[in-house]
C-alpha cells in the first residue's frame, strides 16, 4: 500500500509518480548510474534481511528434493486460510505449478494440517511477526534464494487466483516459454477485487467451492494508472476497494499491480509485496512504445463471507499495513458488512472478457 | 517419386524421434542433424529410439547458433548425405525438429508428384521483402557479420556501426543476386545437386559465412541460378512475430491448423499433446476442414502483431503505458467539451443529447461532485462521483470514461469554475472537440442576484482562469479541435455555433438540429457588466456586449431562415 520510495528523493526533481502521458525514458548519465548504485545497495540490504530472518523459519515438511529443473514453483505465506487453500491449490495445480513452498504464520484453523497432507507442498512455520518480516516477504525471499533460482516462481497470497491469456487451454509452461522467447523475465498481473451481488458477509462458500461463482462481480474501468520512474514500476490503484473505502483518501488505496511470476535469480528481491522488485528492469512489464505486452489478472477473493470477522481480528492485530492506524476506518467499513455491488458492476465471464475490457492483454501471443 | 526429409533439431528430441518415425513410416528416408549443443545423453536416446528404422541417418553435429553459417553448413552436409545414400530420393524437404505435418504425408507426396520439377522455396529479392530484422535489410549482404547476434550483441552492433561509418561494403560473388525467404524449402534432386556441385561453391560459402542469417538467403539466392521452375512459396506454415521470432502452435490451434493450406506447420509446442496425437496418426489427420482458409490465419497473426506493436488507442493499463514522446495523450474515441453553453441555454444538455445522439454529462470536473449524466453516483466501469478520487488521477479518470463508453459519444461541460488540472490533457488530445463561449461564466453570477461589488472578485478570478484556458487552446501544443466564440458573437447569431458543433461531432445526424433551444433572457446583463466595470474590473472575454437598449434578442430566438437539408 502507498509507496515507501518518497522519503529517499534521489534524483531530485524526478517525479514521484508519472500519470498518463508524462513518463519519460529512464534517466541516464551520471544520475542514472548513481541511482542504479543506490537501488543495488537497497537490493543487497533486502537480501541481507532475508538471510538474517532465516532462523525464524522451522521446516515442517520438506519435499523440495522433488523439484525438477524446469518446474514452475509457487511461494506463499499464509495465516488461517484453510477455507481458501483447497481451491487455491487446485487452481494453480491445474495451471501447472509443480511445487508449492508455503510459510505458515501461526495459523489456528488447521491450515498447517491441510498443507501437511499434500505431496507437492513443502511447509515452513513461524510464529514471528508478519509485519517485521516485511509482510512475509523476508521469509519468502529466503526460500526463493534457496529454492527459486533458475525457476519461474509464482508468488501469491492465498486469496489470489492467477489467470492469463489462454489459461484454460495452455499451462504455465506455455506462458513461461513464450515469455522466454520474448526475452522477458517477469510477468505482470492486475489484482481485480471480486465481490458478490449481495452484501459481502452474506452467502456461503465451502472450502472446495470455486469462490468465483460467489464472487462473480468486479469493477471494469476505474483503475488509475501511474508509473514511478525511480524503479520504473507501475502504480495502479482503483477497483472496488478504492471506490467504496478510499474515496476520501485515494492515495492510500491498495496498489493493484503485481509482478507475481518471475524467472527467479537468487539476486532478485521483492521490495514492496509483489508490486515492485529489484533489479528494476523486472518491473517493466508494460510496453512504452504504444503496444501491449502479455499480461494477466489476479482474481482477488478477499470478499468471501468470512471477511467481516477477519477484518475485526486484523484491526486488533495491526499486522497488515505500514501505518495500521490509518486503516482503522477501512477495517471498520469492512466489518460493517458493506455492499460493493452496484448497477455499474460487471459480471465475470472469463479472460477474454477481461482482455476486451482492457484489464489484461494477450500482447503478441497467439 | 520419393521424398527425403532433412531434419534440423536442437531441443525436445523425444518429439524429433516421433516425427522422424512418422516420416519413415511413410517411406521417406530421414537425415537428422542434431545441434552440437544438445546434451549427448538426449542424442543417444534419440539414436536408440530410432534404431529399428533402416532409412535414418545422423550427420556430424555442428553447433548451430541462430543467424550463423553453421546451420547452412549442417543443411549442406545433410543434403549431400541424403543424395549419396538414398539414390531413390528425388525430392528433399527441409524441416526442423518441431515441424509438424498437418496434412497426410500422402497428400504432400501427391502434391509433389503433381508438380514435377518444381522447387518450392520462398525466394524474394531484398528490395521486395518487408521484414527488416534488427534494422538490417540489404546490409545483411553488404556488411560483414563475424560476431554472433545473440551472444556478442555489443560487438555485433559496434561492428555494424563501424562499417557504416567507413562505408565499407562487400563485393558480391559474380552472378549472385541476393534473395531472401523462409528457411524451410522442398527442392528437387537436380536443383540440390546443382547447388552442392556449384562450380563457384567454395567462394560462395566463404561469402555466406559472413552474411547475417544465411539460412534465410543461401539456398534462396542460389536456387535462382540453378533452377528453372521455382514456386516461391514454402510448403511450411511458419509465422513470425514483429521481431522475427517464430510463433508456436498449441493444442487450442488445432482448428486453425486444419484450415491452413500448407502441409507442414512450424513450430508445434513440444507439449502440445493433442496436436501430435491428431496429426501423427498413420493416415494423418482424419478430420478435414471444409476448405482451407489461409486468410483467416493471416488475419489472426496480423491482429496479434497489431496488438503488440500499436496496441488499442486510448487504453492505459498494466501492460500498455506509452511514454511521453510516443503521442501518449490520446483517448479511445472522439468526445465533446462545452464551455459556457449551459449558462446561456437552459435546455442545452437535453438538446445536445438529442442532436448528437450522445451521452451528455454535466460538469465532470466540478469541485463538489462529478456530475455524470442523469446524476448517477457510480458510472459505467465503476467510476465514482467522488471528486477526490477523480482529482487523484484526472487523466486516468477521463481516459477510463472514454474507454468504458466506446460506441457512444461522450460530451461534458467544462468551465472556469471547474478543476482545471485536466485542461492541458484535453487540449493536446486530437479526439477532443472543445467549444467555448467565452465570458458566459458571468451569467450565473448575474443571475445569483448579488451585487456587482460582491461578485467582482469571483468574476475576476473566473475570467483569469478562462483566459488561461483560451490561451492554452491557442497554444502550439493543442491538437484538439477548438471553436471559440465570445458571448457577444454568440448571442448575435446563436444558431450558427450550435449547428456547427452538431455538424462537427455528428455529421450524419445534422438534420436533427431542426429545432434549436431557447436562449436565456439577457435583459439586464449589459448593465451588470457595466456595474462590474464600475467596480474596477475589466470584463473582456464577453466581447463588446450590447447595452440593454440595443439587445434585440432573445424574443425571436433564431432570426436566420433555416435551410431544409
PDB file of N, CA, C and O in Angstrom, chain B residues 39-92:
ATOM      1  N   UNK B  39      22.453 -31.913 -25.241  1.00  0.00           N
ATOM      2  CA  UNK B  39      23.171 -32.888 -24.400  1.00  0.00           C
ATOM      3  C   UNK B  39      23.358 -34.232 -25.111  1.00  0.00           C
ATOM      4  O   UNK B  39      22.462 -34.703 -25.815  1.00  0.00           O
ATOM      5  N   UNK B  40      24.529 -34.802 -24.888  1.00  0.00           N
ATOM      6  CA  UNK B  40      24.860 -36.069 -25.545  1.00  0.00           C
ATOM      7  C   UNK B  40      23.863 -37.159 -25.154  1.00  0.00           C
ATOM      8  O   UNK B  40      23.479 -37.986 -25.977  1.00  0.00           O
ATOM      9  N   UNK B  41      23.426 -37.140 -23.901  1.00  0.00           N
ATOM     10  CA  UNK B  41      22.522 -38.188 -23.435  1.00  0.00           C
ATOM     11  C   UNK B  41      21.229 -38.192 -24.242  1.00  0.00           C
ATOM     12  O   UNK B  41      20.724 -39.245 -24.634  1.00  0.00           O
ATOM     13  N   UNK B  42      20.726 -36.976 -24.511  1.00  0.00           N
ATOM     14  CA  UNK B  42      19.480 -36.897 -25.287  1.00  0.00           C
ATOM     15  C   UNK B  42      19.712 -37.415 -26.705  1.00  0.00           C
ATOM     16  O   UNK B  42      18.860 -38.104 -27.278  1.00  0.00           O
ATOM     17  N   UNK B  43      20.875 -37.069 -27.249  1.00  0.00           N
ATOM     18  CA  UNK B  43      21.194 -37.526 -28.596  1.00  0.00           C
ATOM     19  C   UNK B  43      21.245 -39.057 -28.634  1.00  0.00           C
ATOM     20  O   UNK B  43      20.710 -39.693 -29.546  1.00  0.00           O
ATOM     21  N   UNK B  44      21.878 -39.624 -27.624  1.00  0.00           N
ATOM     22  CA  UNK B  44      21.989 -41.086 -27.578  1.00  0.00           C
ATOM     23  C   UNK B  44      20.618 -41.738 -27.503  1.00  0.00           C
ATOM     24  O   UNK B  44      20.355 -42.733 -28.189  1.00  0.00           O
ATOM     25  N   UNK B  45      19.744 -41.160 -26.682  1.00  0.00           N
ATOM     26  CA  UNK B  45      18.433 -41.805 -26.574  1.00  0.00           C
ATOM     27  C   UNK B  45      17.639 -41.635 -27.861  1.00  0.00           C
ATOM     28  O   UNK B  45      16.836 -42.499 -28.217  1.00  0.00           O
ATOM     29  N   UNK B  46      17.886 -40.540 -28.581  1.00  0.00           N
ATOM     30  CA  UNK B  46      17.243 -40.376 -29.893  1.00  0.00           C
ATOM     31  C   UNK B  46      17.683 -41.490 -30.839  1.00  0.00           C
ATOM     32  O   UNK B  46      16.882 -42.120 -31.523  1.00  0.00           O
ATOM     33  N   UNK B  47      19.002 -41.735 -30.840  1.00  0.00           N
ATOM     34  CA  UNK B  47      19.531 -42.795 -31.716  1.00  0.00           C
ATOM     35  C   UNK B  47      18.919 -44.131 -31.354  1.00  0.00           C
ATOM     36  O   UNK B  47      18.525 -44.909 -32.232  1.00  0.00           O
ATOM     37  N   UNK B  48      18.869 -44.387 -30.033  1.00  0.00           N
ATOM     38  CA  UNK B  48      18.312 -45.672 -29.600  1.00  0.00           C
ATOM     39  C   UNK B  48      16.854 -45.793 -30.024  1.00  0.00           C
ATOM     40  O   UNK B  48      16.414 -46.850 -30.479  1.00  0.00           O
ATOM     41  N   UNK B  49      16.131 -44.691 -29.876  1.00  0.00           N
ATOM     42  CA  UNK B  49      14.707 -44.743 -30.183  1.00  0.00           C
ATOM     43  C   UNK B  49      14.446 -45.034 -31.649  1.00  0.00           C
ATOM     44  O   UNK B  49      13.412 -45.594 -32.001  1.00  0.00           O
ATOM     45  N   UNK B  50      15.411 -44.667 -32.507  1.00  0.00           N
ATOM     46  CA  UNK B  50      15.182 -44.831 -33.950  1.00  0.00           C
ATOM     47  C   UNK B  50      15.979 -45.993 -34.535  1.00  0.00           C
ATOM     48  O   UNK B  50      16.073 -46.144 -35.748  1.00  0.00           O
ATOM     49  N   UNK B  51      16.570 -46.809 -33.635  1.00  0.00           N
ATOM     50  CA  UNK B  51      17.484 -47.876 -34.090  1.00  0.00           C
ATOM     51  C   UNK B  51      16.820 -48.835 -35.075  1.00  0.00           C
ATOM     52  O   UNK B  51      17.453 -49.334 -35.997  1.00  0.00           O
ATOM     53  N   UNK B  52      15.540 -49.087 -34.876  1.00  0.00           N
ATOM     54  CA  UNK B  52      14.879 -50.114 -35.673  1.00  0.00           C
ATOM     55  C   UNK B  52      14.558 -49.649 -37.084  1.00  0.00           C
ATOM     56  O   UNK B  52      14.119 -50.443 -37.902  1.00  0.00           O
ATOM     57  N   UNK B  53      14.745 -48.367 -37.369  1.00  0.00           N
ATOM     58  CA  UNK B  53      14.381 -47.877 -38.704  1.00  0.00           C
ATOM     59  C   UNK B  53      15.624 -47.827 -39.586  1.00  0.00           C
ATOM     60  O   UNK B  53      16.598 -47.161 -39.238  1.00  0.00           O
ATOM     61  N   UNK B  54      15.594 -48.503 -40.746  1.00  0.00           N
ATOM     62  CA  UNK B  54      16.810 -48.591 -41.561  1.00  0.00           C
ATOM     63  C   UNK B  54      17.154 -47.288 -42.273  1.00  0.00           C
ATOM     64  O   UNK B  54      18.329 -46.969 -42.461  1.00  0.00           O
ATOM     65  N   UNK B  55      16.171 -46.500 -42.666  1.00  0.00           N
ATOM     66  CA  UNK B  55      16.453 -45.356 -43.536  1.00  0.00           C
ATOM     67  C   UNK B  55      16.598 -44.054 -42.768  1.00  0.00           C
ATOM     68  O   UNK B  55      16.080 -43.017 -43.168  1.00  0.00           O
ATOM     69  N   UNK B  56      17.310 -44.131 -41.665  1.00  0.00           N
ATOM     70  CA  UNK B  56      17.540 -42.900 -40.898  1.00  0.00           C
ATOM     71  C   UNK B  56      19.037 -42.720 -40.710  1.00  0.00           C
ATOM     72  O   UNK B  56      19.754 -43.669 -40.369  1.00  0.00           O
ATOM     73  N   UNK B  57      19.524 -41.527 -40.995  1.00  0.00           N
ATOM     74  CA  UNK B  57      20.952 -41.248 -40.841  1.00  0.00           C
ATOM     75  C   UNK B  57      21.148 -40.038 -39.939  1.00  0.00           C
ATOM     76  O   UNK B  57      20.286 -39.145 -39.891  1.00  0.00           O
ATOM     77  N   UNK B  58      22.275 -40.013 -39.255  1.00  0.00           N
ATOM     78  CA  UNK B  58      22.637 -38.848 -38.446  1.00  0.00           C
ATOM     79  C   UNK B  58      23.896 -38.236 -39.028  1.00  0.00           C
ATOM     80  O   UNK B  58      24.815 -38.955 -39.403  1.00  0.00           O
ATOM     81  N   UNK B  59      23.927 -36.916 -39.112  1.00  0.00           N
ATOM     82  CA  UNK B  59      25.132 -36.278 -39.649  1.00  0.00           C
ATOM     83  C   UNK B  59      25.958 -35.683 -38.512  1.00  0.00           C
ATOM     84  O   UNK B  59      25.505 -35.592 -37.368  1.00  0.00           O
ATOM     85  N   UNK B  60      27.180 -35.272 -38.931  1.00  0.00           N
ATOM     86  CA  UNK B  60      28.106 -34.648 -37.990  1.00  0.00           C
ATOM     87  C   UNK B  60      27.420 -33.505 -37.246  1.00  0.00           C
ATOM     88  O   UNK B  60      26.735 -32.684 -37.860  1.00  0.00           O
ATOM     89  N   UNK B  61      27.594 -33.463 -35.926  1.00  0.00           N
ATOM     90  CA  UNK B  61      26.881 -32.449 -35.140  1.00  0.00           C
ATOM     91  C   UNK B  61      27.669 -31.150 -35.077  1.00  0.00           C
ATOM     92  O   UNK B  61      28.786 -31.108 -34.594  1.00  0.00           O
ATOM     93  N   UNK B  62      27.071 -30.090 -35.585  1.00  0.00           N
ATOM     94  CA  UNK B  62      27.694 -28.773 -35.551  1.00  0.00           C
ATOM     95  C   UNK B  62      26.932 -27.889 -34.564  1.00  0.00           C
ATOM     96  O   UNK B  62      25.729 -28.060 -34.390  1.00  0.00           O
ATOM     97  N   UNK B  63      27.632 -26.957 -33.947  1.00  0.00           N
ATOM     98  CA  UNK B  63      26.912 -26.018 -33.079  1.00  0.00           C
ATOM     99  C   UNK B  63      26.201 -24.962 -33.930  1.00  0.00           C
ATOM    100  O   UNK B  63      26.853 -24.204 -34.641  1.00  0.00           O
ATOM    101  N   UNK B  64      24.895 -24.942 -33.874  1.00  0.00           N
ATOM    102  CA  UNK B  64      24.137 -24.039 -34.750  1.00  0.00           C
ATOM    103  C   UNK B  64      23.572 -22.885 -33.954  1.00  0.00           C
ATOM    104  O   UNK B  64      22.430 -22.939 -33.500  1.00  0.00           O
ATOM    105  N   UNK B  65      24.357 -21.859 -33.769  1.00  0.00           N
ATOM    106  CA  UNK B  65      23.772 -20.686 -33.125  1.00  0.00           C
ATOM    107  C   UNK B  65      22.957 -19.929 -34.152  1.00  0.00           C
ATOM    108  O   UNK B  65      23.312 -19.864 -35.331  1.00  0.00           O
ATOM    109  N   UNK B  66      21.874 -19.326 -33.676  1.00  0.00           N
ATOM    110  CA  UNK B  66      20.941 -18.645 -34.568  1.00  0.00           C
ATOM    111  C   UNK B  66      21.666 -17.574 -35.374  1.00  0.00           C
ATOM    112  O   UNK B  66      22.464 -16.816 -34.833  1.00  0.00           O
ATOM    113  N   UNK B  67      21.385 -17.550 -36.670  1.00  0.00           N
ATOM    114  CA  UNK B  67      21.918 -16.483 -37.503  1.00  0.00           C
ATOM    115  C   UNK B  67      23.315 -16.734 -38.024  1.00  0.00           C
ATOM    116  O   UNK B  67      23.902 -15.866 -38.655  1.00  0.00           O
ATOM    117  N   UNK B  68      23.869 -17.934 -37.764  1.00  0.00           N
ATOM    118  CA  UNK B  68      25.233 -18.205 -38.206  1.00  0.00           C
ATOM    119  C   UNK B  68      25.230 -19.174 -39.388  1.00  0.00           C
ATOM    120  O   UNK B  68      24.221 -19.791 -39.720  1.00  0.00           O
ATOM    121  N   UNK B  69      26.420 -19.333 -39.992  1.00  0.00           N
ATOM    122  CA  UNK B  69      26.529 -20.155 -41.192  1.00  0.00           C
ATOM    123  C   UNK B  69      26.457 -21.647 -40.884  1.00  0.00           C
ATOM    124  O   UNK B  69      26.194 -22.458 -41.764  1.00  0.00           O
ATOM    125  N   UNK B  70      26.680 -22.027 -39.615  1.00  0.00           N
ATOM    126  CA  UNK B  70      26.693 -23.455 -39.277  1.00  0.00           C
ATOM    127  C   UNK B  70      25.382 -24.137 -39.655  1.00  0.00           C
ATOM    128  O   UNK B  70      25.372 -25.313 -40.013  1.00  0.00           O
ATOM    129  N   UNK B  71      24.297 -23.396 -39.587  1.00  0.00           N
ATOM    130  CA  UNK B  71      23.006 -24.000 -39.937  1.00  0.00           C
ATOM    131  C   UNK B  71      23.015 -24.381 -41.413  1.00  0.00           C
ATOM    132  O   UNK B  71      22.578 -25.471 -41.793  1.00  0.00           O
ATOM    133  N   UNK B  72      23.552 -23.489 -42.247  1.00  0.00           N
ATOM    134  CA  UNK B  72      23.638 -23.800 -43.681  1.00  0.00           C
ATOM    135  C   UNK B  72      24.590 -24.972 -43.897  1.00  0.00           C
ATOM    136  O   UNK B  72      24.302 -25.904 -44.656  1.00  0.00           O
ATOM    137  N   UNK B  73      25.710 -24.919 -43.189  1.00  0.00           N
ATOM    138  CA  UNK B  73      26.706 -25.995 -43.312  1.00  0.00           C
ATOM    139  C   UNK B  73      26.065 -27.339 -42.964  1.00  0.00           C
ATOM    140  O   UNK B  73      26.228 -28.327 -43.689  1.00  0.00           O
ATOM    141  N   UNK B  74      25.321 -27.366 -41.874  1.00  0.00           N
ATOM    142  CA  UNK B  74      24.675 -28.611 -41.461  1.00  0.00           C
ATOM    143  C   UNK B  74      23.684 -29.071 -42.520  1.00  0.00           C
ATOM    144  O   UNK B  74      23.601 -30.265 -42.844  1.00  0.00           O
ATOM    145  N   UNK B  75      22.950 -28.111 -43.094  1.00  0.00           N
ATOM    146  CA  UNK B  75      21.982 -28.469 -44.131  1.00  0.00           C
ATOM    147  C   UNK B  75      22.682 -29.047 -45.354  1.00  0.00           C
ATOM    148  O   UNK B  75      22.251 -30.055 -45.928  1.00  0.00           O
ATOM    149  N   UNK B  76      23.790 -28.405 -45.741  1.00  0.00           N
ATOM    150  CA  UNK B  76      24.525 -28.872 -46.923  1.00  0.00           C
ATOM    151  C   UNK B  76      25.045 -30.292 -46.711  1.00  0.00           C
ATOM    152  O   UNK B  76      24.932 -31.153 -47.589  1.00  0.00           O
ATOM    153  N   UNK B  77      25.595 -30.527 -45.535  1.00  0.00           N
ATOM    154  CA  UNK B  77      26.141 -31.859 -45.272  1.00  0.00           C
ATOM    155  C   UNK B  77      25.040 -32.908 -45.275  1.00  0.00           C
ATOM    156  O   UNK B  77      25.198 -34.005 -45.824  1.00  0.00           O
ATOM    157  N   UNK B  78      23.914 -32.541 -44.656  1.00  0.00           N
ATOM    158  CA  UNK B  78      22.810 -33.490 -44.619  1.00  0.00           C
ATOM    159  C   UNK B  78      22.280 -33.747 -46.025  1.00  0.00           C
ATOM    160  O   UNK B  78      21.941 -34.884 -46.375  1.00  0.00           O
ATOM    161  N   UNK B  79      22.259 -32.690 -46.847  1.00  0.00           N
ATOM    162  CA  UNK B  79      21.738 -32.845 -48.203  1.00  0.00           C
ATOM    163  C   UNK B  79      22.630 -33.760 -49.032  1.00  0.00           C
ATOM    164  O   UNK B  79      22.142 -34.644 -49.751  1.00  0.00           O
ATOM    165  N   UNK B  80      23.955 -33.586 -48.933  1.00  0.00           N
ATOM    166  CA  UNK B  80      24.819 -34.449 -49.750  1.00  0.00           C
ATOM    167  C   UNK B  80      24.732 -35.891 -49.257  1.00  0.00           C
ATOM    168  O   UNK B  80      24.769 -36.834 -50.055  1.00  0.00           O
ATOM    169  N   UNK B  81      24.578 -36.050 -47.949  1.00  0.00           N
ATOM    170  CA  UNK B  81      24.400 -37.400 -47.407  1.00  0.00           C
ATOM    171  C   UNK B  81      23.123 -38.030 -47.965  1.00  0.00           C
ATOM    172  O   UNK B  81      23.100 -39.186 -48.384  1.00  0.00           O
ATOM    173  N   UNK B  82      22.086 -37.260 -47.982  1.00  0.00           N
ATOM    174  CA  UNK B  82      20.790 -37.735 -48.476  1.00  0.00           C
ATOM    175  C   UNK B  82      20.906 -38.181 -49.929  1.00  0.00           C
ATOM    176  O   UNK B  82      20.483 -39.289 -50.302  1.00  0.00           O
ATOM    177  N   UNK B  83      21.514 -37.323 -50.749  1.00  0.00           N
ATOM    178  CA  UNK B  83      21.589 -37.637 -52.173  1.00  0.00           C
ATOM    179  C   UNK B  83      22.507 -38.827 -52.413  1.00  0.00           C
ATOM    180  O   UNK B  83      22.266 -39.664 -53.293  1.00  0.00           O
ATOM    181  N   UNK B  84      23.564 -38.941 -51.619  1.00  0.00           N
ATOM    182  CA  UNK B  84      24.526 -40.016 -51.838  1.00  0.00           C
ATOM    183  C   UNK B  84      23.970 -41.364 -51.374  1.00  0.00           C
ATOM    184  O   UNK B  84      24.116 -42.369 -52.065  1.00  0.00           O
ATOM    185  N   UNK B  85      23.307 -41.370 -50.225  1.00  0.00           N
ATOM    186  CA  UNK B  85      22.920 -42.660 -49.658  1.00  0.00           C
ATOM    187  C   UNK B  85      21.549 -43.141 -50.093  1.00  0.00           C
ATOM    188  O   UNK B  85      21.227 -44.308 -49.926  1.00  0.00           O
ATOM    189  N   UNK B  86      20.729 -42.242 -50.564  1.00  0.00           N
ATOM    190  CA  UNK B  86      19.383 -42.666 -50.971  1.00  0.00           C
ATOM    191  C   UNK B  86      19.145 -42.278 -52.420  1.00  0.00           C
ATOM    192  O   UNK B  86      18.521 -41.243 -52.700  1.00  0.00           O
ATOM    193  N   UNK B  87      19.641 -43.076 -53.352  1.00  0.00           N
ATOM    194  CA  UNK B  87      19.535 -42.694 -54.770  1.00  0.00           C
ATOM    195  C   UNK B  87      18.092 -42.599 -55.245  1.00  0.00           C
ATOM    196  O   UNK B  87      17.823 -41.921 -56.229  1.00  0.00           O
ATOM    197  N   UNK B  88      17.152 -43.241 -54.518  1.00  0.00           N
ATOM    198  CA  UNK B  88      15.770 -43.193 -54.986  1.00  0.00           C
ATOM    199  C   UNK B  88      15.116 -41.843 -54.688  1.00  0.00           C
ATOM    200  O   UNK B  88      14.066 -41.516 -55.250  1.00  0.00           O
ATOM    201  N   UNK B  89      15.732 -41.053 -53.804  1.00  0.00           N
ATOM    202  CA  UNK B  89      15.112 -39.783 -53.409  1.00  0.00           C
ATOM    203  C   UNK B  89      15.195 -38.773 -54.544  1.00  0.00           C
ATOM    204  O   UNK B  89      16.275 -38.518 -55.067  1.00  0.00           O
ATOM    205  N   UNK B  90      14.068 -38.239 -54.964  1.00  0.00           N
ATOM    206  CA  UNK B  90      14.138 -37.182 -55.978  1.00  0.00           C
ATOM    207  C   UNK B  90      13.567 -35.847 -55.508  1.00  0.00           C
ATOM    208  O   UNK B  90      13.623 -34.864 -56.227  1.00  0.00           O
ATOM    209  N   UNK B  91      13.005 -35.814 -54.291  1.00  0.00           N
ATOM    210  CA  UNK B  91      12.606 -34.528 -53.711  1.00  0.00           C
ATOM    211  C   UNK B  91      13.125 -34.516 -52.284  1.00  0.00           C
ATOM    212  O   UNK B  91      13.057 -35.530 -51.583  1.00  0.00           O
ATOM    213  N   UNK B  92      13.637 -33.329 -51.848  1.00  0.00           N
ATOM    214  CA  UNK B  92      14.150 -33.238 -50.486  1.00  0.00           C
ATOM    215  C   UNK B  92      13.448 -32.086 -49.756  1.00  0.00           C
ATOM    216  O   UNK B  92      13.370 -30.967 -50.259  1.00  0.00           O
TER     217      UNK B  92
END
